[in-house]
Amino acid sequence: MAKCCINPSILSADFANLQAELRKISNADAVHVDVMDNHFVPNLSLGLPVVQRLQEISPVPLDAHLMIEHADRWAPAYADAGLASVTFHAEASIAPIKLARELRARGAKAGLALRPGTGIEPFLDLLGEVDMLLIMTVEPGFGGQEFLDLTLPKIRRARAAIDGSGLEVALQVDGGITEDTIQRAAEAGANVFVAGSAVYGADDPSEAIDRLRAAGTL
Ligand code: DX5
Ligand code: ZN
C-alpha cells in the first residue's frame, strides 16, 4: 500500500484562531502554510512573523508553500525558522539549484513547485536536489477552486521520472483535492495531498483527514 500524506491547508482555516484550528488537525501528516505576496499570485495571506509563531505552537510539522516572487531572497528565512519543509516556485526562482541546496543546508526539506502551465521536463535533472515536487492542480492564489484534470498527465510523467531516478522525492498535489479527485491524483502517482476546503470546510476536520487518507491510499 502506497503511503499517503494529508497536509491540510490553513488558508481555509479561521485566521483569527489559528492555534485552535491547528489542534483540529493533529492527525494530519503536516500543515500546509500558503504564503502569498500579492505579486506572484493575486492574493495576500501571511508572512514570516506569523509562520515563525505557527512553527512554535504547531502539533504537526509545517510545510510552507511560498507563492512569492524573489524566492531566492526570501525562502531561506523560512528554513531558518525551523520548518520541516519549504517549497518555492520554479517560476519565481532565478537559481533553483542554489536555493534548494541552501534550504537543505539550513535543515529544511526543499520543495520545487510548478504552476499548472509549467512543464516538468526542464526540471527533471534537478530531482536529486529536492525532497519534494509540488504540482499545482489549480492556478495558485485561492482555495476552493476546481481540480484541473489536465494536470494528470504531468503527475504521471513526474511519477515515472521519480521512480526511474531511484530517488526519494515526494510528489505533492495542491488545489481542488476532494475525496473524489484525490483518487485520480493518487492513481496518477501523487503521494502527498494538500486539502484546504475539503478539511476546514468539513464539520469534523479530523474525520475529513481520515476519509481523505483512506481515499488516497492505493
Ligand atoms: C492555492 C493554495 C492551496 C489552497 C488549496 O493557491 O496553494 O494550498 O489552500 O485549497 P483547496 O484545497 O480548497 O483547493
Ligand atoms: Zn498551497
mmCIF file of C-alpha atoms and ligand atoms in Angstrom:
data_model
loop_
_atom_site.group_PDB
_atom_site.id
_atom_site.type_symbol
_atom_site.label_atom_id
_atom_site.label_comp_id
_atom_site.label_asym_id
_atom_site.label_seq_id
_atom_site.Cartn_x
_atom_site.Cartn_y
_atom_site.Cartn_z
ATOM 1 C CA MET A 1 0.000 0.000 0.000
ATOM 2 C CA ALA A 2 1.495 3.367 -1.019
ATOM 3 C CA LYS A 3 1.987 5.836 1.815
ATOM 4 C CA CYS A 4 -0.431 8.738 1.555
ATOM 5 C CA CYS A 5 0.137 12.007 3.381
ATOM 6 C CA ILE A 6 -2.600 14.529 4.048
ATOM 7 C CA ASN A 7 -1.449 18.106 4.572
ATOM 8 C CA PRO A 8 -4.418 20.397 5.340
ATOM 9 C CA SER A 9 -4.011 23.979 4.167
ATOM 10 C CA ILE A 10 -4.662 26.615 6.820
ATOM 11 C CA LEU A 11 -5.601 29.029 4.060
ATOM 12 C CA SER A 12 -9.144 27.729 4.598
ATOM 13 C CA ALA A 13 -8.902 27.943 8.412
ATOM 14 C CA ASP A 14 -10.067 30.737 10.703
ATOM 15 C CA PHE A 15 -7.140 33.189 10.668
ATOM 16 C CA ALA A 16 -8.280 34.680 13.988
ATOM 17 C CA ASN A 17 -7.965 31.318 15.754
ATOM 18 C CA LEU A 18 -5.025 29.554 14.157
ATOM 19 C CA GLN A 19 -3.893 27.760 17.313
ATOM 20 C CA ALA A 20 -7.322 26.201 17.817
ATOM 21 C CA GLU A 21 -7.523 25.402 14.099
ATOM 22 C CA LEU A 22 -4.210 23.543 14.291
ATOM 23 C CA ARG A 23 -5.452 21.424 17.191
ATOM 24 C CA LYS A 24 -8.295 20.200 14.972
ATOM 25 C CA ILE A 25 -5.843 18.569 12.555
ATOM 26 C CA SER A 26 -3.432 16.783 14.904
ATOM 27 C CA ASN A 27 -3.933 13.563 12.883
ATOM 28 C CA ALA A 28 -2.549 15.274 9.747
ATOM 29 C CA ASP A 29 0.925 14.464 8.429
ATOM 30 C CA ALA A 30 1.852 18.160 8.203
ATOM 31 C CA VAL A 31 0.127 21.515 7.965
ATOM 32 C CA HIS A 32 0.402 23.311 4.635
ATOM 33 C CA VAL A 33 1.053 27.031 5.052
ATOM 34 C CA ASP A 34 0.339 29.143 1.974
ATOM 35 C CA VAL A 35 2.455 32.282 1.839
ATOM 36 C CA MET A 36 1.260 34.753 -0.820
ATOM 37 C CA ASP A 37 2.742 38.147 -1.635
ATOM 38 C CA ASN A 38 0.069 39.636 -3.920
ATOM 39 C CA HIS A 39 2.644 39.709 -6.756
ATOM 40 C CA PHE A 40 3.358 36.100 -7.688
ATOM 41 C CA VAL A 41 -0.338 35.451 -7.117
ATOM 42 C CA PRO A 42 -3.185 37.984 -6.901
ATOM 43 C CA ASN A 43 -3.771 37.365 -3.193
ATOM 44 C CA LEU A 44 -2.118 38.152 0.115
ATOM 45 C CA SER A 45 -2.106 35.715 3.026
ATOM 46 C CA LEU A 46 0.510 35.666 5.754
ATOM 47 C CA GLY A 47 4.256 36.045 6.088
ATOM 48 C CA LEU A 48 7.311 35.146 8.104
ATOM 49 C CA PRO A 49 6.339 36.529 11.568
ATOM 50 C CA VAL A 50 3.118 34.521 11.591
ATOM 51 C CA VAL A 51 4.853 31.409 10.242
ATOM 52 C CA GLN A 52 7.518 31.677 12.957
ATOM 53 C CA ARG A 53 4.816 31.625 15.642
ATOM 54 C CA LEU A 54 2.987 28.748 13.960
ATOM 55 C CA GLN A 55 6.244 26.818 13.971
ATOM 56 C CA GLU A 56 6.498 27.326 17.735
ATOM 57 C CA ILE A 57 2.995 26.136 18.540
ATOM 58 C CA SER A 58 2.054 23.596 15.849
ATOM 59 C CA PRO A 59 1.478 19.987 16.919
ATOM 60 C CA VAL A 60 2.325 18.845 13.360
ATOM 61 C CA PRO A 61 5.278 19.739 11.092
ATOM 62 C CA LEU A 62 4.972 22.819 8.881
ATOM 63 C CA ASP A 63 5.029 22.516 5.082
ATOM 64 C CA ALA A 64 5.400 26.032 3.645
ATOM 65 C CA HIS A 65 4.260 26.778 0.104
ATOM 66 C CA LEU A 66 5.817 30.060 -0.942
ATOM 67 C CA MET A 67 3.796 31.759 -3.649
ATOM 68 C CA ILE A 68 6.097 34.741 -3.679
ATOM 69 C CA GLU A 69 8.398 36.482 -6.113
ATOM 70 C CA HIS A 70 12.135 36.642 -5.408
ATOM 71 C CA ALA A 71 12.093 33.211 -3.769
ATOM 72 C CA ASP A 72 15.914 33.150 -3.739
ATOM 73 C CA ARG A 73 15.874 36.182 -1.451
ATOM 74 C CA TRP A 74 13.073 35.190 0.943
ATOM 75 C CA ALA A 75 12.833 31.404 1.176
ATOM 76 C CA PRO A 76 15.942 30.698 3.306
ATOM 77 C CA ALA A 77 14.436 32.572 6.277
ATOM 78 C CA TYR A 78 11.611 30.018 6.368
ATOM 79 C CA ALA A 79 14.170 27.229 6.670
ATOM 80 C CA ASP A 80 15.932 29.193 9.407
ATOM 81 C CA ALA A 81 12.593 29.334 11.253
ATOM 82 C CA GLY A 82 12.863 25.555 11.651
ATOM 83 C CA LEU A 83 10.176 24.471 9.189
ATOM 84 C CA ALA A 84 10.206 20.834 8.166
ATOM 85 C CA SER A 85 9.733 21.670 4.521
ATOM 86 C CA VAL A 86 9.969 24.794 2.350
ATOM 87 C CA THR A 87 8.591 24.778 -1.186
ATOM 88 C CA PHE A 88 9.299 27.573 -3.657
ATOM 89 C CA HIS A 89 8.019 28.066 -7.198
ATOM 90 C CA ALA A 90 10.280 27.282 -10.149
ATOM 91 C CA GLU A 91 8.792 30.335 -11.891
ATOM 92 C CA ALA A 92 9.905 32.609 -9.040
ATOM 93 C CA SER A 93 13.492 31.443 -8.623
ATOM 94 C CA ILE A 94 16.483 32.586 -10.652
ATOM 95 C CA ALA A 95 18.777 29.869 -9.260
ATOM 96 C CA PRO A 96 16.669 26.918 -8.088
ATOM 97 C CA ILE A 97 19.624 24.572 -7.576
ATOM 98 C CA LYS A 98 21.432 27.065 -5.356
ATOM 99 C CA LEU A 99 18.239 27.791 -3.441
ATOM 100 C CA ALA A 100 17.355 24.123 -2.896
ATOM 101 C CA ARG A 101 20.874 23.492 -1.589
ATOM 102 C CA GLU A 102 20.586 26.480 0.720
ATOM 103 C CA LEU A 103 17.289 25.230 2.151
ATOM 104 C CA ARG A 104 18.703 21.766 2.775
ATOM 105 C CA ALA A 105 21.855 23.204 4.338
ATOM 106 C CA ARG A 106 19.617 25.078 6.763
ATOM 107 C CA GLY A 107 17.893 21.859 7.798
ATOM 108 C CA ALA A 108 14.652 22.006 5.811
ATOM 109 C CA LYS A 109 13.398 19.701 3.124
ATOM 110 C CA ALA A 110 13.394 21.513 -0.209
ATOM 111 C CA GLY A 111 10.331 21.531 -2.444
ATOM 112 C CA LEU A 112 10.002 22.733 -6.029
ATOM 113 C CA ALA A 113 6.526 23.858 -7.148
ATOM 114 C CA LEU A 114 5.181 24.180 -10.674
ATOM 115 C CA ARG A 115 2.126 26.115 -11.813
ATOM 116 C CA PRO A 116 -0.358 24.103 -13.936
ATOM 117 C CA GLY A 117 1.039 25.546 -17.175
ATOM 118 C CA THR A 118 4.699 24.930 -16.349
ATOM 119 C CA GLY A 119 6.206 21.790 -17.851
ATOM 120 C CA ILE A 120 8.030 19.283 -15.694
ATOM 121 C CA GLU A 121 10.662 18.321 -18.280
ATOM 122 C CA PRO A 122 13.067 21.276 -17.826
ATOM 123 C CA PHE A 123 13.310 20.408 -14.126
ATOM 124 C CA LEU A 124 13.835 16.655 -14.246
ATOM 125 C CA ASP A 125 17.604 16.961 -13.940
ATOM 126 C CA LEU A 126 17.032 18.740 -10.611
ATOM 127 C CA LEU A 127 15.299 15.791 -8.949
ATOM 128 C CA GLY A 128 18.374 14.921 -6.917
ATOM 129 C CA GLU A 129 18.383 18.437 -5.447
ATOM 130 C CA VAL A 130 14.894 18.368 -3.966
ATOM 131 C CA ASP A 131 12.869 16.336 -1.474
ATOM 132 C CA MET A 132 9.505 17.144 -2.994
ATOM 133 C CA LEU A 133 7.897 18.188 -6.259
ATOM 134 C CA LEU A 134 4.648 20.132 -5.950
ATOM 135 C CA ILE A 135 2.414 20.001 -8.985
ATOM 136 C CA MET A 136 -0.278 22.634 -8.684
ATOM 137 C CA THR A 137 -3.657 21.243 -9.671
ATOM 138 C CA VAL A 138 -5.270 24.698 -9.756
ATOM 139 C CA GLU A 139 -3.839 28.098 -10.643
ATOM 140 C CA PRO A 140 -2.296 29.167 -7.338
ATOM 141 C CA GLY A 141 -3.807 32.025 -5.362
ATOM 142 C CA PHE A 142 -7.068 30.868 -3.881
ATOM 143 C CA GLY A 143 -8.642 27.955 -2.060
ATOM 144 C CA GLY A 144 -11.899 26.377 -3.159
ATOM 145 C CA GLN A 145 -11.139 26.054 -6.881
ATOM 146 C CA GLU A 146 -11.919 23.080 -9.063
ATOM 147 C CA PHE A 147 -9.238 20.419 -9.635
ATOM 148 C CA LEU A 148 -7.718 20.661 -13.130
ATOM 149 C CA ASP A 149 -7.778 17.192 -14.699
ATOM 150 C CA LEU A 150 -5.403 18.440 -17.386
ATOM 151 C CA THR A 151 -2.615 18.168 -14.788
ATOM 152 C CA LEU A 152 -2.987 14.375 -14.512
ATOM 153 C CA PRO A 153 -0.613 13.541 -17.396
ATOM 154 C CA LYS A 154 2.040 15.756 -15.817
ATOM 155 C CA ILE A 155 1.595 13.949 -12.479
ATOM 156 C CA ARG A 156 2.051 10.633 -14.302
ATOM 157 C CA ARG A 157 5.201 11.859 -16.060
ATOM 158 C CA ALA A 158 6.598 13.156 -12.772
ATOM 159 C CA ARG A 159 5.908 9.806 -11.061
ATOM 160 C CA ALA A 160 7.622 7.907 -13.877
ATOM 161 C CA ALA A 161 10.658 10.201 -13.673
ATOM 162 C CA ILE A 162 10.897 9.875 -9.876
ATOM 163 C CA ASP A 163 10.587 6.090 -9.970
ATOM 164 C CA GLY A 164 13.080 5.913 -12.825
ATOM 165 C CA SER A 165 15.586 8.023 -10.901
ATOM 166 C CA GLY A 166 15.542 5.776 -7.849
ATOM 167 C CA LEU A 167 15.489 8.934 -5.715
ATOM 168 C CA GLU A 168 13.194 9.534 -2.768
ATOM 169 C CA VAL A 169 11.201 12.530 -3.897
ATOM 170 C CA ALA A 170 7.680 13.132 -2.628
ATOM 171 C CA LEU A 171 5.069 14.111 -5.206
ATOM 172 C CA GLN A 172 2.632 16.642 -3.785
ATOM 173 C CA VAL A 173 -0.531 17.948 -5.395
ATOM 174 C CA ASP A 174 -2.347 21.078 -4.269
ATOM 175 C CA GLY A 175 -5.700 22.506 -5.270
ATOM 176 C CA GLY A 176 -9.196 21.099 -5.566
ATOM 177 C CA ILE A 177 -8.404 17.902 -3.655
ATOM 178 C CA THR A 178 -11.585 16.147 -2.508
ATOM 179 C CA GLU A 179 -12.477 12.530 -1.725
ATOM 180 C CA ASP A 180 -13.208 12.179 -5.430
ATOM 181 C CA THR A 181 -10.222 13.930 -7.045
ATOM 182 C CA ILE A 182 -7.700 12.519 -4.553
ATOM 183 C CA GLN A 183 -8.223 9.081 -6.084
ATOM 184 C CA ARG A 184 -7.414 10.306 -9.589
ATOM 185 C CA ALA A 185 -4.337 12.146 -8.331
ATOM 186 C CA ALA A 186 -3.189 9.089 -6.342
ATOM 187 C CA GLU A 187 -3.684 6.780 -9.319
ATOM 188 C CA ALA A 188 -1.584 9.186 -11.410
ATOM 189 C CA GLY A 189 1.203 8.887 -8.831
ATOM 190 C CA ALA A 190 0.859 11.659 -6.240
ATOM 191 C CA ASN A 191 1.508 10.674 -2.622
ATOM 192 C CA VAL A 192 1.210 13.938 -0.664
ATOM 193 C CA PHE A 193 -2.111 15.740 -0.818
ATOM 194 C CA VAL A 194 -2.907 19.294 0.214
ATOM 195 C CA ALA A 195 -6.532 19.904 1.092
ATOM 196 C CA GLY A 196 -7.897 23.226 2.272
ATOM 197 C CA SER A 197 -11.649 23.462 1.877
ATOM 198 C CA ALA A 198 -12.136 19.665 1.985
ATOM 199 C CA VAL A 199 -10.689 19.655 5.523
ATOM 200 C CA TYR A 200 -11.577 23.012 7.051
ATOM 201 C CA GLY A 201 -14.914 23.195 5.275
ATOM 202 C CA ALA A 202 -15.952 19.889 6.868
ATOM 203 C CA ASP A 203 -17.923 19.679 10.116
ATOM 204 C CA ASP A 204 -15.194 17.492 11.578
ATOM 205 C CA PRO A 205 -11.776 18.314 10.039
ATOM 206 C CA SER A 206 -10.040 15.380 11.684
ATOM 207 C CA GLU A 207 -12.604 12.927 10.331
ATOM 208 C CA ALA A 208 -12.230 14.545 6.876
ATOM 209 C CA ILE A 209 -8.477 13.873 7.051
ATOM 210 C CA ASP A 210 -9.102 10.187 7.806
ATOM 211 C CA ARG A 211 -11.557 9.905 4.931
ATOM 212 C CA LEU A 212 -9.167 11.614 2.503
ATOM 213 C CA ARG A 213 -6.322 9.371 3.641
ATOM 214 C CA ALA A 214 -8.433 6.279 3.039
ATOM 215 C CA ALA A 215 -9.480 7.502 -0.404
ATOM 216 C CA GLY A 216 -5.905 8.442 -1.356
ATOM 217 C CA THR A 217 -4.315 5.192 -0.240
ATOM 218 C CA LEU A 218 -3.965 2.808 -3.162
HETATM 219 C C1 DX5 B 1 -3.914 27.665 -3.566
HETATM 220 C C2 DX5 B 1 -3.169 27.117 -2.400
HETATM 221 C C3 DX5 B 1 -3.768 25.897 -1.838
HETATM 222 C C4 DX5 B 1 -5.171 26.063 -1.313
HETATM 223 C C5 DX5 B 1 -5.876 24.755 -1.559
HETATM 224 O O1 DX5 B 1 -3.129 28.547 -4.251
HETATM 225 O O2 DX5 B 1 -1.833 26.833 -2.736
HETATM 226 O O3 DX5 B 1 -2.924 25.299 -0.865
HETATM 227 O O4 DX5 B 1 -5.235 26.366 0.041
HETATM 228 O O5 DX5 B 1 -7.205 24.899 -1.232
HETATM 229 P P1 DX5 B 1 -8.323 23.884 -1.748
HETATM 230 O O6 DX5 B 1 -7.977 22.548 -1.175
HETATM 231 O O7 DX5 B 1 -9.579 24.444 -1.183
HETATM 232 O O8 DX5 B 1 -8.279 23.898 -3.234
HETATM 233 ZN ZN ZN B 2 -0.628 25.602 -1.355
#
